[in-house]
CSV table of C-alpha atoms and ligand atoms in Angstrom, one decimal:
chain,number,residue,atom,x,y,z
A,1,MET,CA,14.6,-34.0,12.1
A,2,TYR,CA,17.1,-31.3,13.1
A,3,LEU,CA,16.8,-27.6,12.3
A,4,THR,CA,19.8,-25.5,11.2
A,5,GLY,CA,20.2,-21.8,11.4
A,6,HIS,CA,18.9,-21.6,7.8
A,7,ALA,CA,15.6,-23.3,8.7
A,8,ARG,CA,12.5,-21.8,7.0
A,9,LEU,CA,9.6,-21.0,9.3
A,10,ALA,CA,5.8,-20.9,8.9
A,11,GLY,CA,2.8,-21.6,11.0
A,12,VAL,CA,-0.9,-21.2,11.6
A,13,ILE,CA,-2.3,-18.2,13.5
A,14,GLY,CA,-5.6,-18.8,15.3
A,15,TRP,CA,-7.3,-18.3,18.7
A,16,PRO,CA,-7.6,-20.9,19.8
A,17,VAL,CA,-5.3,-22.9,17.6
A,18,ALA,CA,-4.9,-26.2,19.4
A,19,HIS,CA,-7.7,-27.8,17.2
A,20,SER,CA,-5.9,-27.0,14.0
A,21,ARG,CA,-4.7,-30.0,11.9
A,22,SER,CA,-2.4,-27.8,9.8
A,23,PRO,CA,0.8,-28.4,12.0
A,24,ARG,CA,0.3,-32.2,11.5
A,25,LEU,CA,-0.3,-31.8,7.8
A,26,HIS,CA,2.6,-29.5,7.1
A,27,GLY,CA,4.8,-31.5,9.5
A,28,ALA,CA,4.1,-34.6,7.5
A,29,TRP,CA,5.3,-32.9,4.3
A,30,LEU,CA,8.4,-31.4,6.0
A,31,GLU,CA,9.3,-34.9,7.1
A,32,ARG,CA,8.5,-36.5,3.8
A,33,TYR,CA,10.7,-34.1,1.8
A,34,GLY,CA,13.5,-33.8,4.4
A,35,ILE,CA,13.1,-30.0,4.6
A,36,ASP,CA,15.1,-27.9,7.0
A,37,GLY,CA,12.0,-26.0,8.3
A,38,ALA,CA,9.2,-25.9,10.8
A,39,TYR,CA,5.5,-25.2,10.9
A,40,LEU,CA,4.2,-24.0,14.2
A,41,PRO,CA,0.8,-23.5,15.9
A,42,LEU,CA,0.7,-19.8,16.8
A,43,ALA,CA,-2.0,-18.9,19.4
A,44,VAL,CA,-2.6,-15.2,18.9
A,45,ARG,CA,-5.4,-13.2,20.6
A,46,PRO,CA,-7.6,-11.1,18.2
A,47,ALA,CA,-6.3,-7.8,19.6
A,48,ASP,CA,-2.7,-8.9,18.9
A,49,PHE,CA,-3.2,-10.2,15.4
A,50,ALA,CA,-1.8,-7.3,13.3
A,51,ALA,CA,1.2,-6.7,15.6
A,52,CYS,CA,2.0,-10.5,15.6
A,53,ALA,CA,1.7,-10.8,11.8
A,54,ARG,CA,4.1,-7.8,11.4
A,55,ALA,CA,6.4,-9.3,14.0
A,56,LEU,CA,6.6,-12.6,12.1
A,57,VAL,CA,7.7,-10.7,9.0
A,58,ARG,CA,10.5,-9.1,11.0
A,59,MET,CA,11.4,-12.4,12.6
A,60,GLY,CA,12.1,-13.9,9.1
A,61,PHE,CA,9.1,-16.2,8.8
A,62,ALA,CA,8.2,-17.2,5.3
A,63,GLY,CA,4.5,-16.8,5.9
A,64,ALA,CA,1.5,-18.3,7.7
A,65,ASN,CA,-2.0,-19.7,7.5
A,66,VAL,CA,-4.7,-17.8,9.1
A,67,THR,CA,-7.7,-19.4,10.8
A,68,ILE,CA,-10.7,-18.4,12.9
A,69,PRO,CA,-11.2,-15.7,14.1
A,70,HIS,CA,-8.5,-13.8,12.1
A,71,LYS,CA,-9.7,-14.1,8.5
A,72,GLU,CA,-11.0,-10.5,8.3
A,73,ALA,CA,-8.1,-9.0,10.2
A,74,ALA,CA,-5.8,-10.9,7.8
A,75,PHE,CA,-7.4,-9.1,4.9
A,76,ALA,CA,-6.7,-5.8,6.5
A,77,VAL,CA,-3.1,-6.5,7.5
A,78,CYS,CA,-2.0,-7.4,3.9
A,79,ASP,CA,0.0,-5.0,1.8
A,80,ARG,CA,-1.1,-6.9,-1.3
A,81,ILE,CA,-4.1,-9.2,-1.9
A,82,THR,CA,-4.1,-11.8,-4.8
A,83,ASP,CA,-6.9,-11.7,-7.3
A,84,GLY,CA,-8.2,-15.0,-5.9
A,85,ALA,CA,-8.4,-13.6,-2.3
A,86,GLN,CA,-10.0,-10.5,-3.6
A,87,ARG,CA,-12.7,-12.5,-5.3
A,88,ALA,CA,-13.1,-14.8,-2.3
A,89,GLY,CA,-13.4,-11.8,0.0
A,90,ALA,CA,-11.1,-13.5,2.6
A,91,VAL,CA,-7.5,-14.4,3.2
A,92,ASN,CA,-6.3,-17.7,4.6
A,93,THR,CA,-2.7,-17.8,3.5
A,94,LEU,CA,0.0,-15.1,4.1
A,95,MET,CA,3.2,-15.0,2.2
A,96,PHE,CA,6.0,-12.7,3.4
A,97,ARG,CA,8.1,-11.4,0.5
A,98,ASP,CA,10.9,-8.8,1.1
A,99,GLY,CA,9.0,-7.3,4.1
A,100,VAL,CA,5.7,-7.3,2.2
A,101,ILE,CA,2.6,-9.3,3.3
A,102,VAL,CA,0.8,-10.9,0.4
A,103,GLY,CA,-2.6,-12.4,1.2
A,104,ASP,CA,-4.1,-15.3,-0.8
A,105,ASN,CA,-7.1,-17.5,-0.4
A,106,THR,CA,-6.7,-21.2,-1.3
A,107,ASP,CA,-10.1,-22.6,-0.3
A,108,GLY,CA,-11.6,-22.4,-3.7
A,109,THR,CA,-8.7,-23.9,-5.6
A,110,GLY,CA,-8.4,-26.5,-2.9
A,111,PHE,CA,-12.0,-27.5,-3.4
A,112,ILE,CA,-11.6,-27.8,-7.2
A,113,ALA,CA,-8.4,-29.7,-6.9
A,114,ASN,CA,-10.1,-32.2,-4.6
A,115,LEU,CA,-13.1,-32.6,-7.0
A,116,ARG,CA,-10.6,-33.3,-9.8
A,117,ALA,CA,-8.7,-35.8,-7.6
A,118,HIS,CA,-12.0,-37.7,-7.3
A,119,GLY,CA,-12.4,-37.7,-11.1
A,120,VAL,CA,-15.1,-35.0,-11.0
A,121,ASP,CA,-15.1,-32.4,-13.7
A,122,PRO,CA,-16.4,-29.1,-12.0
A,123,ALA,CA,-17.8,-28.0,-15.4
A,124,ALA,CA,-19.7,-31.2,-16.1
A,125,GLY,CA,-23.0,-29.7,-15.1
A,126,PRO,CA,-24.9,-27.2,-12.9
A,127,ALA,CA,-23.7,-26.9,-9.3
A,128,LEU,CA,-26.0,-26.3,-6.3
A,129,LEU,CA,-24.2,-24.5,-3.5
A,130,LEU,CA,-25.8,-25.0,-0.1
A,131,GLY,CA,-24.7,-22.1,2.2
A,132,ALA,CA,-23.5,-18.5,1.7
A,133,GLY,CA,-20.8,-18.1,4.3
A,134,GLY,CA,-17.0,-17.5,3.8
A,135,ALA,CA,-16.3,-21.0,2.4
A,136,ALA,CA,-19.3,-20.8,0.1
A,137,ARG,CA,-18.0,-17.6,-1.4
A,138,ALA,CA,-14.6,-19.0,-2.2
A,139,ILE,CA,-16.0,-22.3,-3.6
A,140,GLY,CA,-18.8,-20.6,-5.5
A,141,VAL,CA,-16.4,-18.2,-7.2
A,142,ALA,CA,-14.0,-21.1,-8.0
A,143,LEU,CA,-16.7,-23.3,-9.4
A,144,SER,CA,-18.0,-20.5,-11.6
A,145,GLU,CA,-14.5,-19.7,-12.9
A,146,ALA,CA,-14.0,-23.5,-13.6
A,147,GLY,CA,-17.0,-23.3,-15.9
A,148,ALA,CA,-19.9,-24.5,-13.7
A,149,THR,CA,-23.3,-22.8,-13.7
A,150,VAL,CA,-23.8,-22.2,-10.0
A,151,THR,CA,-27.0,-21.8,-8.0
A,152,VAL,CA,-26.8,-20.5,-4.4
A,153,CYS,CA,-29.3,-21.8,-1.8
A,154,ASN,CA,-29.0,-20.6,1.8
A,155,ARG,CA,-31.1,-20.4,4.9
A,156,SER,CA,-31.0,-16.6,5.0
A,157,ALA,CA,-32.2,-15.3,1.7
A,158,GLU,CA,-30.4,-11.9,2.0
A,159,ARG,CA,-27.1,-13.7,2.2
A,160,ALA,CA,-28.0,-16.0,-0.7
A,161,MET,CA,-28.9,-13.0,-2.8
A,162,ALA,CA,-25.7,-11.1,-1.8
A,163,LEU,CA,-23.5,-14.1,-2.7
A,164,ALA,CA,-25.3,-14.7,-6.0
A,165,GLU,CA,-24.5,-11.1,-6.9
A,166,VAL,CA,-20.8,-11.6,-6.2
A,167,ILE,CA,-20.7,-14.9,-8.3
A,168,GLY,CA,-23.0,-13.5,-10.9
A,169,CYS,CA,-25.4,-16.5,-10.7
A,170,ARG,CA,-29.0,-17.2,-9.6
A,171,TRP,CA,-30.2,-18.1,-6.1
A,172,LEU,CA,-33.0,-20.2,-4.6
A,173,ASP,CA,-35.0,-20.2,-1.5
A,174,TRP,CA,-33.8,-22.6,1.2
A,175,VAL,CA,-37.1,-24.6,1.0
A,176,ALA,CA,-36.3,-25.4,-2.7
A,177,ARG,CA,-33.1,-27.4,-1.9
A,178,ASP,CA,-34.6,-30.9,-2.2
A,179,THR,CA,-36.4,-30.4,-5.5
A,180,ALA,CA,-33.4,-28.5,-7.0
A,181,LEU,CA,-31.3,-31.7,-6.8
A,182,ALA,CA,-33.2,-33.1,-9.8
A,183,ASP,CA,-31.6,-30.3,-12.0
A,184,HIS,CA,-28.0,-30.4,-10.8
A,185,ALA,CA,-25.0,-32.5,-11.4
A,186,LEU,CA,-23.2,-31.5,-8.2
A,187,VAL,CA,-24.4,-30.4,-4.8
A,188,VAL,CA,-22.0,-29.0,-2.2
A,189,ASN,CA,-22.7,-28.6,1.5
A,190,THR,CA,-20.8,-25.5,2.6
A,191,THR,CA,-22.9,-24.9,5.7
A,192,SER,CA,-21.6,-25.9,9.1
A,193,LEU,CA,-24.4,-28.5,9.4
A,194,GLY,CA,-23.2,-32.0,9.8
A,195,MET,CA,-20.1,-30.9,11.7
A,196,LYS,CA,-19.5,-32.6,15.1
A,197,GLY,CA,-21.6,-30.8,17.6
A,198,GLN,CA,-24.0,-29.4,15.0
A,199,PRO,CA,-27.3,-30.9,13.7
A,200,PRO,CA,-27.1,-32.9,10.4
A,201,LEU,CA,-28.0,-31.1,7.2
A,202,ASP,CA,-31.7,-31.7,6.5
A,203,LEU,CA,-31.5,-32.7,2.8
A,204,SER,CA,-33.6,-35.4,1.1
A,205,LEU,CA,-31.8,-37.1,-1.8
A,206,ARG,CA,-35.0,-38.7,-3.1
A,207,GLN,CA,-35.2,-36.4,-6.1
A,208,ALA,CA,-31.5,-36.4,-6.9
A,209,SER,CA,-30.5,-36.6,-10.5
A,210,ALA,CA,-29.1,-40.0,-11.5
A,211,GLY,CA,-25.5,-38.8,-11.8
A,212,LEU,CA,-25.5,-36.4,-8.9
A,213,VAL,CA,-22.2,-35.9,-7.1
A,214,VAL,CA,-22.5,-35.0,-3.5
A,215,ALA,CA,-19.7,-33.0,-1.9
A,216,ASP,CA,-19.4,-32.0,1.7
A,217,ILE,CA,-16.7,-29.7,2.9
A,218,VAL,CA,-17.3,-30.6,6.6
A,219,TYR,CA,-14.5,-33.0,7.6
A,220,VAL,CA,-15.3,-33.6,11.3
A,221,PRO,CA,-16.6,-36.3,11.1
A,222,LEU,CA,-14.8,-37.6,8.0
A,223,GLN,CA,-17.9,-39.3,6.8
A,224,THR,CA,-20.9,-37.0,7.4
A,225,ALA,CA,-24.5,-38.2,7.5
A,226,LEU,CA,-25.0,-36.5,4.1
A,227,LEU,CA,-22.2,-38.5,2.5
A,228,ALA,CA,-23.4,-41.7,4.1
A,229,ALA,CA,-26.9,-41.2,2.8
A,230,ALA,CA,-25.6,-40.4,-0.7
A,231,GLN,CA,-23.5,-43.6,-0.7
A,232,VAL,CA,-26.6,-45.7,0.3
A,233,ARG,CA,-28.3,-44.3,-2.8
A,234,GLY,CA,-25.3,-45.2,-5.0
A,235,LEU,CA,-24.3,-41.5,-5.6
A,236,ARG,CA,-20.7,-40.5,-6.0
A,237,THR,CA,-19.3,-38.5,-3.0
A,238,VAL,CA,-16.4,-36.1,-2.3
A,239,GLU,CA,-15.4,-35.6,1.3
A,240,GLY,CA,-14.1,-32.5,3.0
A,241,LEU,CA,-10.7,-33.6,4.3
A,242,GLY,CA,-9.3,-33.7,0.7
A,243,MET,CA,-10.2,-30.0,0.3
A,244,LEU,CA,-8.2,-29.2,3.5
A,245,LEU,CA,-5.2,-31.1,2.2
A,246,HIS,CA,-5.3,-29.5,-1.3
A,247,GLN,CA,-5.8,-26.0,0.0
A,248,ALA,CA,-2.6,-26.3,1.9
A,249,VAL,CA,-0.4,-27.0,-1.2
A,250,PRO,CA,0.1,-23.4,-2.4
A,251,GLY,CA,1.2,-22.1,1.0
A,252,PHE,CA,3.7,-25.0,1.6
A,253,SER,CA,5.1,-24.5,-1.9
A,254,ALA,CA,5.6,-20.8,-1.4
A,255,TRP,CA,7.2,-21.1,2.1
A,256,PHE,CA,9.3,-24.2,1.7
A,257,GLY,CA,10.1,-24.3,-2.0
A,258,VAL,CA,8.6,-27.7,-2.8
A,259,THR,CA,5.2,-28.4,-4.3
A,260,PRO,CA,3.9,-31.2,-2.1
A,261,THR,CA,1.8,-34.2,-3.2
A,262,VAL,CA,-1.6,-35.0,-1.7
A,263,ASP,CA,-1.9,-38.7,-1.6
A,264,ASP,CA,-3.5,-41.6,0.4
A,265,ASP,CA,-0.6,-41.6,2.9
A,266,LEU,CA,-1.1,-38.0,3.8
A,267,TYR,CA,-4.9,-38.5,4.0
A,268,ARG,CA,-4.3,-41.4,6.4
A,269,ILE,CA,-1.9,-39.4,8.6
A,270,VAL,CA,-4.3,-36.4,9.0
A,271,ALA,CA,-7.4,-38.6,9.3
A,272,ALA,CA,-5.7,-40.6,12.1
A,273,ASP,CA,-4.9,-37.3,13.8
A,274,LEU,CA,-8.5,-36.1,13.5
A,275,MET,CA,-9.8,-39.4,14.9
A,276,ALA,CA,-7.3,-39.4,17.8
B,301,LIG,N1,-12.7,-28.7,4.1
B,301,LIG,C1,-12.2,-27.5,4.3
B,301,LIG,O1,-11.0,-27.3,4.0
B,301,LIG,C2,-13.0,-26.4,4.9
B,301,LIG,C3,-12.5,-25.1,4.6
B,301,LIG,C4,-13.3,-24.0,5.1
B,301,LIG,C5,-14.5,-24.3,5.9
B,301,LIG,N2,-14.8,-25.6,6.1
B,301,LIG,C6,-16.0,-25.9,6.8
B,301,LIG,O2,-17.1,-25.3,6.2
B,301,LIG,C7,-18.2,-25.0,7.1
B,301,LIG,C8,-18.6,-23.5,6.9
B,301,LIG,O3,-17.5,-22.7,7.2
B,301,LIG,P1,-17.7,-21.1,6.9
B,301,LIG,O4,-16.4,-20.5,7.3
B,301,LIG,O5,-18.2,-20.8,5.5
B,301,LIG,O6,-18.8,-20.7,8.0
B,301,LIG,P2,-19.8,-19.4,8.0
B,301,LIG,O7,-19.2,-18.3,7.2
B,301,LIG,O8,-20.1,-19.2,9.4
B,301,LIG,O9,-21.1,-19.9,7.2
B,301,LIG,C9,-22.0,-20.9,7.8
B,301,LIG,C10,-23.1,-21.2,6.8
B,301,LIG,O10,-23.9,-22.3,7.4
B,301,LIG,C11,-25.2,-21.9,7.4
B,301,LIG,N3,-26.0,-22.4,8.5
B,301,LIG,C12,-25.5,-22.5,9.8
B,301,LIG,N4,-26.5,-23.0,10.6
B,301,LIG,C13,-27.5,-23.4,9.8
B,301,LIG,C14,-28.8,-24.0,10.0
B,301,LIG,N5,-29.1,-24.4,11.2
B,301,LIG,N6,-29.6,-24.2,8.9
B,301,LIG,C15,-29.2,-23.8,7.7
B,301,LIG,N7,-28.0,-23.2,7.4
B,301,LIG,C16,-27.2,-23.0,8.5
B,301,LIG,C17,-25.2,-20.4,7.4
B,301,LIG,O11,-26.5,-19.9,6.9
B,301,LIG,P3,-27.0,-18.4,7.2
B,301,LIG,O12,-26.4,-17.5,6.3
B,301,LIG,O13,-28.5,-18.5,7.1
B,301,LIG,O14,-26.6,-18.1,8.7
B,301,LIG,C18,-24.1,-20.1,6.4
B,301,LIG,O15,-24.5,-20.2,5.1
B,301,LIG,C19,-17.6,-25.3,8.5
B,301,LIG,O16,-18.1,-26.5,8.9
B,301,LIG,C20,-16.1,-25.3,8.3
B,301,LIG,O17,-15.4,-26.2,9.2
B,301,LIG,C21,-14.1,-26.7,5.6
């Protein structure tokens, strides 16, 4: 694929950035749609973030994704924040429009889109959110807006309480997580537990309601111990890689002018990259 002088440019800003799968994901779409454009890994030290974001605007980039550790700094550098990012309290997607930096957050909509792609209606019943970090906030707000009754359950009670206040929902003590499964239609692991290098999430599914859907947003490994245990019990599962793919759609569409499709081919390409 050749670039012309008109090529549209975007990328992912992180430190480090080498672990990011976003260049592979956006690169696959650029190739699929024959777009004159590029999506680059941009390794930027925390101290340089604001200067580099402003420089990208001046260099004619269309925008960028923002990953660890820049999500708070990204909020501060934006000239305008979308309602979604305001509610999520974080920015993961920057769009540069006529010199203005607009910050959006696509994690919540990406999670809901992935649920729907698995045939799960987010409003079908009460949802139990395990975790109260950045991803939990975006997902909790999105689930609530989609019509679900959300309950937050987190190791640190203060963070559970604070997030429940943001969402406008109830919260439970961490020790109540197993028994709470009996009263919920959906449970979502938004903690970092189960991720490669972390201990597994300690959750017993013995009391799970019959139709419980078990979603995990961890995607390394693709099949977490939680999802494997749910499948053994015959419960429906929703994996985290799909959320990563769906959350990338709005950025690609804004930067490159094509709304891309998330399908099995894309899943296979990014999954193979993760396993390599
Ligand atoms: N699929 C996707 O597209 C996607 C998108 C975003 C994030 N993620 C994944 O989601 C996970 C969370 O990300 P984040 O940015 O929300 O992280 P974060 O803000 O650091 O939050 C981490 C959460 O995990 C909990 N936790 C950590 N260790 C624990 C333990 N030993 N026992 C119980 N709870 C524990 C924390 O509880 P405390 O409050 O008690 O510390 C907190 O609720 C990561 O694995 C990330 O890779 C996936």
